[in-house]
Amino acid sequence: MQKSANVYPHWWWSFVGAAFVVVLDQVTKYIATAELLDGAVSVLPFLTFRYFCNTGAAFSILQGYTHFLTFVGVAFVVYFSWEIWRLRRIQDPPILFVAALTLILAGAGGNLIDRALQGCVVDFIHVHYDAIGFNFPIFNIADSAVCIGAASWILAAILHREQSENKVPERSDQSPNG
Protein backbone atom coordinates (compact mmCIF):
# COMPACT_ATOMS: atom_id res chain seq x y z
CA MET A 1 0.00 0.00 0.00
CA GLN A 2 1.44 3.35 -1.04
CA LYS A 3 1.21 6.32 1.31
CA SER A 4 -0.39 9.40 -0.18
CA ALA A 5 1.76 12.49 -0.43
CA ASN A 6 0.93 15.60 1.53
CA VAL A 7 -1.30 17.89 -0.51
CA TYR A 8 -0.25 20.87 1.62
CA PRO A 9 3.40 20.17 2.48
CA HIS A 10 3.88 23.30 4.61
CA TRP A 11 1.31 22.37 7.28
CA TRP A 12 4.00 21.91 9.93
CA TRP A 13 4.99 25.59 9.70
CA SER A 14 1.91 26.30 11.81
CA PHE A 15 3.58 24.47 14.69
CA VAL A 16 6.73 26.55 14.19
CA GLY A 17 4.66 29.75 14.18
CA ALA A 18 2.73 28.67 17.27
CA ALA A 19 5.98 27.83 19.08
CA PHE A 20 7.34 31.30 18.23
CA VAL A 21 4.24 32.99 19.67
CA VAL A 22 4.39 30.79 22.80
CA VAL A 23 8.05 31.73 23.36
CA LEU A 24 7.23 35.43 22.86
CA ASP A 25 4.32 35.10 25.30
CA GLN A 26 6.41 33.32 27.93
CA VAL A 27 9.32 35.76 27.66
CA THR A 28 7.03 38.77 28.07
CA LYS A 29 5.31 37.12 31.06
CA TYR A 30 8.70 36.40 32.63
CA ILE A 31 9.74 40.04 32.20
CA ALA A 32 6.38 41.24 33.54
CA THR A 33 6.72 39.03 36.60
CA ALA A 34 10.29 40.18 37.24
CA GLU A 35 9.67 43.89 36.67
CA LEU A 36 6.08 44.61 37.69
CA LEU A 37 5.70 43.01 41.12
CA ASP A 38 6.77 46.29 42.75
CA GLY A 39 4.15 48.31 40.87
CA ALA A 40 2.65 49.27 37.55
CA VAL A 41 4.52 51.08 34.78
CA SER A 42 2.65 53.67 32.74
CA VAL A 43 3.80 53.45 29.11
CA LEU A 44 1.28 55.76 27.42
CA PRO A 45 -1.71 57.68 28.78
CA PHE A 46 -3.91 54.73 27.77
CA LEU A 47 -1.45 51.84 28.29
CA THR A 48 -0.11 50.56 31.59
CA PHE A 49 1.85 47.41 32.31
CA ARG A 50 0.75 45.87 35.61
CA TYR A 51 1.15 42.37 37.02
CA PHE A 52 -1.98 40.31 37.59
CA CYS A 53 -2.13 36.59 38.42
CA ASN A 54 -5.45 35.47 36.89
CA THR A 55 -6.81 32.16 38.21
CA GLY A 56 -9.84 32.51 35.94
CA ALA A 57 -10.42 32.64 32.21
CA ALA A 58 -11.01 35.62 29.93
CA PHE A 59 -12.32 38.69 31.76
CA SER A 60 -11.50 36.84 35.03
CA ILE A 61 -14.56 34.58 34.78
CA LEU A 62 -14.40 31.19 36.52
CA GLN A 63 -11.95 32.45 39.16
CA GLY A 64 -10.56 29.57 41.20
CA TYR A 65 -11.41 26.84 38.65
CA THR A 66 -7.77 26.31 37.69
CA HIS A 67 -8.02 22.52 37.32
CA PHE A 68 -11.07 22.76 35.06
CA LEU A 69 -9.46 25.54 32.99
CA THR A 70 -6.26 23.49 32.72
CA PHE A 71 -8.31 20.59 31.35
CA VAL A 72 -10.01 22.93 28.87
CA GLY A 73 -6.58 24.28 27.85
CA VAL A 74 -5.29 20.75 27.20
CA ALA A 75 -8.42 20.00 25.14
CA PHE A 76 -7.87 23.16 23.06
CA VAL A 77 -4.20 22.35 22.45
CA VAL A 78 -5.03 18.78 21.41
CA TYR A 79 -7.92 19.84 19.15
CA PHE A 80 -6.08 22.66 17.37
CA SER A 81 -2.94 20.53 16.99
CA TRP A 82 -5.11 17.89 15.34
CA GLU A 83 -6.72 20.49 13.07
CA ILE A 84 -3.28 21.73 11.99
CA TRP A 85 -2.09 18.16 11.39
CA ARG A 86 -5.15 17.63 9.16
CA LEU A 87 -4.09 20.60 6.98
CA ARG A 88 -1.59 18.35 5.22
CA ARG A 89 -4.48 16.79 3.26
CA ILE A 90 -6.11 20.05 2.14
CA GLN A 91 -5.33 21.50 -1.26
CA ASP A 92 -4.18 25.10 -0.69
CA PRO A 93 -6.02 25.88 2.57
CA PRO A 94 -6.93 29.56 3.00
CA ILE A 95 -4.02 31.35 4.68
CA LEU A 96 -6.44 33.12 7.03
CA PHE A 97 -7.70 29.74 8.25
CA VAL A 98 -4.14 28.46 8.74
CA ALA A 99 -3.18 31.62 10.65
CA ALA A 100 -6.31 31.33 12.81
CA LEU A 101 -5.49 27.75 13.85
CA THR A 102 -1.88 28.73 14.53
CA LEU A 103 -2.80 31.69 16.74
CA ILE A 104 -5.44 29.83 18.73
CA LEU A 105 -3.04 26.94 19.35
CA ALA A 106 -0.32 29.37 20.43
CA GLY A 107 -2.58 31.29 22.81
CA ALA A 108 -4.03 28.16 24.37
CA GLY A 109 -0.54 26.72 24.76
CA GLY A 110 0.92 29.87 26.31
CA ASN A 111 -1.80 30.16 28.92
CA LEU A 112 -1.76 26.40 29.57
CA ILE A 113 1.93 26.60 30.48
CA ASP A 114 1.13 29.29 33.06
CA ARG A 115 -1.73 27.32 34.59
CA ALA A 116 0.32 24.14 34.78
CA LEU A 117 3.44 25.76 36.25
CA GLN A 118 2.04 28.63 38.34
CA GLY A 119 -1.62 27.88 38.95
CA CYS A 120 -2.61 31.15 37.28
CA VAL A 121 -2.15 33.03 34.03
CA VAL A 122 0.13 36.07 34.12
CA ASP A 123 -1.65 39.08 32.65
CA PHE A 124 0.10 42.44 32.34
CA ILE A 125 -1.21 44.59 29.46
CA HIS A 126 -3.79 47.11 30.67
CA VAL A 127 -5.51 49.34 28.12
CA HIS A 128 -7.59 52.13 29.64
CA TYR A 129 -8.70 55.69 29.10
CA ASP A 130 -9.53 57.26 32.42
CA ALA A 131 -11.06 60.45 30.99
CA ILE A 132 -14.07 58.52 29.70
CA GLY A 133 -13.98 55.67 32.21
CA PHE A 134 -12.78 53.04 29.71
CA ASN A 135 -11.04 50.19 31.51
CA PHE A 136 -10.34 47.03 29.48
CA PRO A 137 -9.46 43.86 31.44
CA ILE A 138 -5.75 43.13 31.81
CA PHE A 139 -4.49 40.60 29.23
CA ASN A 140 -1.32 39.09 27.72
CA ILE A 141 0.16 38.04 24.37
CA ALA A 142 -1.51 34.59 24.50
CA ASP A 143 -4.92 36.18 25.10
CA SER A 144 -4.35 38.43 22.10
CA ALA A 145 -3.38 35.44 19.96
CA VAL A 146 -6.56 33.56 20.91
CA CYS A 147 -8.80 36.58 20.22
CA ILE A 148 -7.17 37.44 16.89
CA GLY A 149 -7.16 33.75 15.94
CA ALA A 150 -10.84 33.32 16.81
CA ALA A 151 -11.80 36.45 14.85
CA SER A 152 -9.72 35.21 11.90
CA TRP A 153 -11.34 31.77 12.10
CA ILE A 154 -14.82 33.33 11.98
CA LEU A 155 -13.83 35.63 9.11
CA ALA A 156 -12.31 32.69 7.19
CA ALA A 157 -15.54 30.72 7.66
CA ILE A 158 -17.64 33.66 6.42
CA LEU A 159 -15.41 34.21 3.39
CA HIS A 160 -15.43 30.50 2.57
CA ARG A 161 -19.22 30.42 2.84
CA GLU A 162 -19.56 33.44 0.54
CA GLN A 163 -17.21 31.83 -1.99
CA SER A 164 -19.22 28.61 -1.88
CA GLU A 165 -22.51 30.48 -2.36
CA ASN A 166 -21.10 32.41 -5.33
CA LYS A 167 -20.26 29.21 -7.19
CA VAL A 168 -23.19 28.34 -9.41
CA PRO A 169 -23.50 24.61 -9.99
CA GLU A 170 -23.47 23.58 -13.61
CA ARG A 171 -26.83 22.32 -14.80
CA SER A 172 -27.68 20.04 -17.57
CA ASP A 173 -30.39 21.35 -19.89
CA GLN A 174 -31.72 17.86 -20.38
CA SER A 175 -34.13 16.36 -17.95
CA PRO A 176 -33.36 12.85 -16.72
CA ASN A 177 -36.49 11.53 -18.46
CA GLY A 178 -35.42 12.68 -21.89
PDB file of C-alpha atoms in Angstrom:
ATOM      1  CA  MET A   1       0.000   0.000   0.000  1.00  0.00           C
ATOM      2  CA  GLN A   2       1.439   3.345  -1.039  1.00  0.00           C
ATOM      3  CA  LYS A   3       1.215   6.325   1.306  1.00  0.00           C
ATOM      4  CA  SER A   4      -0.392   9.404  -0.175  1.00  0.00           C
ATOM      5  CA  ALA A   5       1.762  12.494  -0.425  1.00  0.00           C
ATOM      6  CA  ASN A   6       0.930  15.604   1.526  1.00  0.00           C
ATOM      7  CA  VAL A   7      -1.299  17.891  -0.508  1.00  0.00           C
ATOM      8  CA  TYR A   8      -0.248  20.874   1.622  1.00  0.00           C
ATOM      9  CA  PRO A   9       3.399  20.170   2.479  1.00  0.00           C
ATOM     10  CA  HIS A  10       3.882  23.300   4.609  1.00  0.00           C
ATOM     11  CA  TRP A  11       1.309  22.371   7.280  1.00  0.00           C
ATOM     12  CA  TRP A  12       3.997  21.914   9.929  1.00  0.00           C
ATOM     13  CA  TRP A  13       4.994  25.590   9.705  1.00  0.00           C
ATOM     14  CA  SER A  14       1.913  26.301  11.810  1.00  0.00           C
ATOM     15  CA  PHE A  15       3.578  24.470  14.692  1.00  0.00           C
ATOM     16  CA  VAL A  16       6.730  26.551  14.188  1.00  0.00           C
ATOM     17  CA  GLY A  17       4.665  29.754  14.183  1.00  0.00           C
ATOM     18  CA  ALA A  18       2.730  28.669  17.269  1.00  0.00           C
ATOM     19  CA  ALA A  19       5.979  27.826  19.082  1.00  0.00           C
ATOM     20  CA  PHE A  20       7.343  31.296  18.228  1.00  0.00           C
ATOM     21  CA  VAL A  21       4.242  32.991  19.670  1.00  0.00           C
ATOM     22  CA  VAL A  22       4.388  30.792  22.801  1.00  0.00           C
ATOM     23  CA  VAL A  23       8.046  31.734  23.360  1.00  0.00           C
ATOM     24  CA  LEU A  24       7.225  35.435  22.864  1.00  0.00           C
ATOM     25  CA  ASP A  25       4.325  35.101  25.300  1.00  0.00           C
ATOM     26  CA  GLN A  26       6.407  33.316  27.932  1.00  0.00           C
ATOM     27  CA  VAL A  27       9.323  35.759  27.659  1.00  0.00           C
ATOM     28  CA  THR A  28       7.026  38.771  28.067  1.00  0.00           C
ATOM     29  CA  LYS A  29       5.313  37.123  31.058  1.00  0.00           C
ATOM     30  CA  TYR A  30       8.695  36.398  32.627  1.00  0.00           C
ATOM     31  CA  ILE A  31       9.739  40.036  32.202  1.00  0.00           C
ATOM     32  CA  ALA A  32       6.380  41.237  33.543  1.00  0.00           C
ATOM     33  CA  THR A  33       6.716  39.030  36.604  1.00  0.00           C
ATOM     34  CA  ALA A  34      10.286  40.177  37.243  1.00  0.00           C
ATOM     35  CA  GLU A  35       9.666  43.887  36.670  1.00  0.00           C
ATOM     36  CA  LEU A  36       6.081  44.612  37.692  1.00  0.00           C
ATOM     37  CA  LEU A  37       5.700  43.011  41.118  1.00  0.00           C
ATOM     38  CA  ASP A  38       6.766  46.288  42.748  1.00  0.00           C
ATOM     39  CA  GLY A  39       4.148  48.306  40.872  1.00  0.00           C
ATOM     40  CA  ALA A  40       2.648  49.266  37.550  1.00  0.00           C
ATOM     41  CA  VAL A  41       4.517  51.081  34.784  1.00  0.00           C
ATOM     42  CA  SER A  42       2.653  53.671  32.736  1.00  0.00           C
ATOM     43  CA  VAL A  43       3.800  53.448  29.108  1.00  0.00           C
ATOM     44  CA  LEU A  44       1.282  55.763  27.415  1.00  0.00           C
ATOM     45  CA  PRO A  45      -1.708  57.678  28.779  1.00  0.00           C
ATOM     46  CA  PHE A  46      -3.905  54.733  27.770  1.00  0.00           C
ATOM     47  CA  LEU A  47      -1.448  51.842  28.291  1.00  0.00           C
ATOM     48  CA  THR A  48      -0.107  50.560  31.589  1.00  0.00           C
ATOM     49  CA  PHE A  49       1.852  47.406  32.306  1.00  0.00           C
ATOM     50  CA  ARG A  50       0.748  45.874  35.612  1.00  0.00           C
ATOM     51  CA  TYR A  51       1.150  42.374  37.018  1.00  0.00           C
ATOM     52  CA  PHE A  52      -1.982  40.307  37.590  1.00  0.00           C
ATOM     53  CA  CYS A  53      -2.132  36.592  38.416  1.00  0.00           C
ATOM     54  CA  ASN A  54      -5.446  35.472  36.887  1.00  0.00           C
ATOM     55  CA  THR A  55      -6.815  32.162  38.209  1.00  0.00           C
ATOM     56  CA  GLY A  56      -9.842  32.514  35.937  1.00  0.00           C
ATOM     57  CA  ALA A  57     -10.415  32.644  32.214  1.00  0.00           C
ATOM     58  CA  ALA A  58     -11.012  35.623  29.931  1.00  0.00           C
ATOM     59  CA  PHE A  59     -12.318  38.695  31.762  1.00  0.00           C
ATOM     60  CA  SER A  60     -11.503  36.838  35.034  1.00  0.00           C
ATOM     61  CA  ILE A  61     -14.558  34.582  34.780  1.00  0.00           C
ATOM     62  CA  LEU A  62     -14.396  31.185  36.517  1.00  0.00           C
ATOM     63  CA  GLN A  63     -11.946  32.450  39.161  1.00  0.00           C
ATOM     64  CA  GLY A  64     -10.558  29.572  41.195  1.00  0.00           C
ATOM     65  CA  TYR A  65     -11.407  26.841  38.649  1.00  0.00           C
ATOM     66  CA  THR A  66      -7.769  26.310  37.686  1.00  0.00           C
ATOM     67  CA  HIS A  67      -8.017  22.517  37.319  1.00  0.00           C
ATOM     68  CA  PHE A  68     -11.065  22.764  35.065  1.00  0.00           C
ATOM     69  CA  LEU A  69      -9.458  25.543  32.987  1.00  0.00           C
ATOM     70  CA  THR A  70      -6.259  23.488  32.718  1.00  0.00           C
ATOM     71  CA  PHE A  71      -8.311  20.590  31.348  1.00  0.00           C
ATOM     72  CA  VAL A  72     -10.013  22.927  28.867  1.00  0.00           C
ATOM     73  CA  GLY A  73      -6.585  24.277  27.849  1.00  0.00           C
ATOM     74  CA  VAL A  74      -5.293  20.751  27.200  1.00  0.00           C
ATOM     75  CA  ALA A  75      -8.415  20.002  25.135  1.00  0.00           C
ATOM     76  CA  PHE A  76      -7.866  23.164  23.056  1.00  0.00           C
ATOM     77  CA  VAL A  77      -4.198  22.349  22.455  1.00  0.00           C
ATOM     78  CA  VAL A  78      -5.026  18.784  21.405  1.00  0.00           C
ATOM     79  CA  TYR A  79      -7.920  19.842  19.153  1.00  0.00           C
ATOM     80  CA  PHE A  80      -6.085  22.656  17.370  1.00  0.00           C
ATOM     81  CA  SER A  81      -2.939  20.530  16.992  1.00  0.00           C
ATOM     82  CA  TRP A  82      -5.111  17.891  15.336  1.00  0.00           C
ATOM     83  CA  GLU A  83      -6.716  20.489  13.066  1.00  0.00           C
ATOM     84  CA  ILE A  84      -3.278  21.726  11.994  1.00  0.00           C
ATOM     85  CA  TRP A  85      -2.087  18.163  11.388  1.00  0.00           C
ATOM     86  CA  ARG A  86      -5.146  17.633   9.157  1.00  0.00           C
ATOM     87  CA  LEU A  87      -4.092  20.605   6.982  1.00  0.00           C
ATOM     88  CA  ARG A  88      -1.590  18.352   5.222  1.00  0.00           C
ATOM     89  CA  ARG A  89      -4.481  16.790   3.258  1.00  0.00           C
ATOM     90  CA  ILE A  90      -6.106  20.046   2.139  1.00  0.00           C
ATOM     91  CA  GLN A  91      -5.325  21.501  -1.257  1.00  0.00           C
ATOM     92  CA  ASP A  92      -4.179  25.102  -0.688  1.00  0.00           C
ATOM     93  CA  PRO A  93      -6.018  25.879   2.570  1.00  0.00           C
ATOM     94  CA  PRO A  94      -6.928  29.558   3.002  1.00  0.00           C
ATOM     95  CA  ILE A  95      -4.025  31.351   4.679  1.00  0.00           C
ATOM     96  CA  LEU A  96      -6.439  33.123   7.025  1.00  0.00           C
ATOM     97  CA  PHE A  97      -7.701  29.737   8.249  1.00  0.00           C
ATOM     98  CA  VAL A  98      -4.137  28.459   8.743  1.00  0.00           C
ATOM     99  CA  ALA A  99      -3.180  31.624  10.651  1.00  0.00           C
ATOM    100  CA  ALA A 100      -6.308  31.329  12.811  1.00  0.00           C
ATOM    101  CA  LEU A 101      -5.494  27.754  13.847  1.00  0.00           C
ATOM    102  CA  THR A 102      -1.883  28.728  14.530  1.00  0.00           C
ATOM    103  CA  LEU A 103      -2.795  31.694  16.741  1.00  0.00           C
ATOM    104  CA  ILE A 104      -5.441  29.827  18.732  1.00  0.00           C
ATOM    105  CA  LEU A 105      -3.037  26.939  19.348  1.00  0.00           C
ATOM    106  CA  ALA A 106      -0.319  29.372  20.435  1.00  0.00           C
ATOM    107  CA  GLY A 107      -2.578  31.289  22.809  1.00  0.00           C
ATOM    108  CA  ALA A 108      -4.030  28.164  24.370  1.00  0.00           C
ATOM    109  CA  GLY A 109      -0.541  26.719  24.762  1.00  0.00           C
ATOM    110  CA  GLY A 110       0.924  29.867  26.312  1.00  0.00           C
ATOM    111  CA  ASN A 111      -1.800  30.160  28.922  1.00  0.00           C
ATOM    112  CA  LEU A 112      -1.758  26.401  29.568  1.00  0.00           C
ATOM    113  CA  ILE A 113       1.926  26.605  30.476  1.00  0.00           C
ATOM    114  CA  ASP A 114       1.128  29.295  33.059  1.00  0.00           C
ATOM    115  CA  ARG A 115      -1.731  27.325  34.588  1.00  0.00           C
ATOM    116  CA  ALA A 116       0.317  24.144  34.781  1.00  0.00           C
ATOM    117  CA  LEU A 117       3.444  25.762  36.250  1.00  0.00           C
ATOM    118  CA  GLN A 118       2.045  28.626  38.344  1.00  0.00           C
ATOM    119  CA  GLY A 119      -1.621  27.875  38.954  1.00  0.00           C
ATOM    120  CA  CYS A 120      -2.612  31.147  37.283  1.00  0.00           C
ATOM    121  CA  VAL A 121      -2.153  33.030  34.033  1.00  0.00           C
ATOM    122  CA  VAL A 122       0.129  36.066  34.122  1.00  0.00           C
ATOM    123  CA  ASP A 123      -1.645  39.079  32.648  1.00  0.00           C
ATOM    124  CA  PHE A 124       0.097  42.437  32.340  1.00  0.00           C
ATOM    125  CA  ILE A 125      -1.212  44.591  29.463  1.00  0.00           C
ATOM    126  CA  HIS A 126      -3.792  47.107  30.665  1.00  0.00           C
ATOM    127  CA  VAL A 127      -5.510  49.338  28.122  1.00  0.00           C
ATOM    128  CA  HIS A 128      -7.588  52.129  29.641  1.00  0.00           C
ATOM    129  CA  TYR A 129      -8.696  55.687  29.095  1.00  0.00           C
ATOM    130  CA  ASP A 130      -9.529  57.259  32.421  1.00  0.00           C
ATOM    131  CA  ALA A 131     -11.055  60.448  30.995  1.00  0.00           C
ATOM    132  CA  ILE A 132     -14.069  58.520  29.700  1.00  0.00           C
ATOM    133  CA  GLY A 133     -13.981  55.667  32.214  1.00  0.00           C
ATOM    134  CA  PHE A 134     -12.776  53.037  29.710  1.00  0.00           C
ATOM    135  CA  ASN A 135     -11.040  50.192  31.513  1.00  0.00           C
ATOM    136  CA  PHE A 136     -10.344  47.028  29.478  1.00  0.00           C
ATOM    137  CA  PRO A 137      -9.464  43.856  31.443  1.00  0.00           C
ATOM    138  CA  ILE A 138      -5.751  43.126  31.807  1.00  0.00           C
ATOM    139  CA  PHE A 139      -4.491  40.600  29.231  1.00  0.00           C
ATOM    140  CA  ASN A 140      -1.324  39.091  27.719  1.00  0.00           C
ATOM    141  CA  ILE A 141       0.158  38.042  24.367  1.00  0.00           C
ATOM    142  CA  ALA A 142      -1.505  34.595  24.499  1.00  0.00           C
ATOM    143  CA  ASP A 143      -4.915  36.177  25.101  1.00  0.00           C
ATOM    144  CA  SER A 144      -4.352  38.433  22.100  1.00  0.00           C
ATOM    145  CA  ALA A 145      -3.379  35.440  19.959  1.00  0.00           C
ATOM    146  CA  VAL A 146      -6.558  33.564  20.905  1.00  0.00           C
ATOM    147  CA  CYS A 147      -8.795  36.584  20.217  1.00  0.00           C
ATOM    148  CA  ILE A 148      -7.166  37.443  16.885  1.00  0.00           C
ATOM    149  CA  GLY A 149      -7.160  33.754  15.941  1.00  0.00           C
ATOM    150  CA  ALA A 150     -10.841  33.324  16.814  1.00  0.00           C
ATOM    151  CA  ALA A 151     -11.800  36.446  14.855  1.00  0.00           C
ATOM    152  CA  SER A 152      -9.720  35.205  11.904  1.00  0.00           C
ATOM    153  CA  TRP A 153     -11.344  31.774  12.099  1.00  0.00           C
ATOM    154  CA  ILE A 154     -14.822  33.329  11.978  1.00  0.00           C
ATOM    155  CA  LEU A 155     -13.826  35.632   9.112  1.00  0.00           C
ATOM    156  CA  ALA A 156     -12.314  32.693   7.192  1.00  0.00           C
ATOM    157  CA  ALA A 157     -15.545  30.724   7.658  1.00  0.00           C
ATOM    158  CA  ILE A 158     -17.645  33.661   6.420  1.00  0.00           C
ATOM    159  CA  LEU A 159     -15.407  34.210   3.391  1.00  0.00           C
ATOM    160  CA  HIS A 160     -15.433  30.496   2.572  1.00  0.00           C
ATOM    161  CA  ARG A 161     -19.219  30.416   2.836  1.00  0.00           C
ATOM    162  CA  GLU A 162     -19.557  33.438   0.542  1.00  0.00           C
ATOM    163  CA  GLN A 163     -17.206  31.835  -1.995  1.00  0.00           C
ATOM    164  CA  SER A 164     -19.215  28.606  -1.877  1.00  0.00           C
ATOM    165  CA  GLU A 165     -22.508  30.479  -2.365  1.00  0.00           C
ATOM    166  CA  ASN A 166     -21.099  32.415  -5.329  1.00  0.00           C
ATOM    167  CA  LYS A 167     -20.262  29.213  -7.191  1.00  0.00           C
ATOM    168  CA  VAL A 168     -23.190  28.340  -9.413  1.00  0.00           C
ATOM    169  CA  PRO A 169     -23.504  24.614  -9.988  1.00  0.00           C
ATOM    170  CA  GLU A 170     -23.468  23.581 -13.614  1.00  0.00           C
ATOM    171  CA  ARG A 171     -26.830  22.323 -14.796  1.00  0.00           C
ATOM    172  CA  SER A 172     -27.677  20.038 -17.574  1.00  0.00           C
ATOM    173  CA  ASP A 173     -30.392  21.355 -19.891  1.00  0.00           C
ATOM    174  CA  GLN A 174     -31.717  17.857 -20.381  1.00  0.00           C
ATOM    175  CA  SER A 175     -34.128  16.358 -17.949  1.00  0.00           C
ATOM    176  CA  PRO A 176     -33.363  12.850 -16.719  1.00  0.00           C
ATOM    177  CA  ASN A 177     -36.487  11.527 -18.457  1.00  0.00           C
ATOM    178  CA  GLY A 178     -35.421  12.678 -21.892  1.00  0.00           C
TER     179      GLY A 178
END
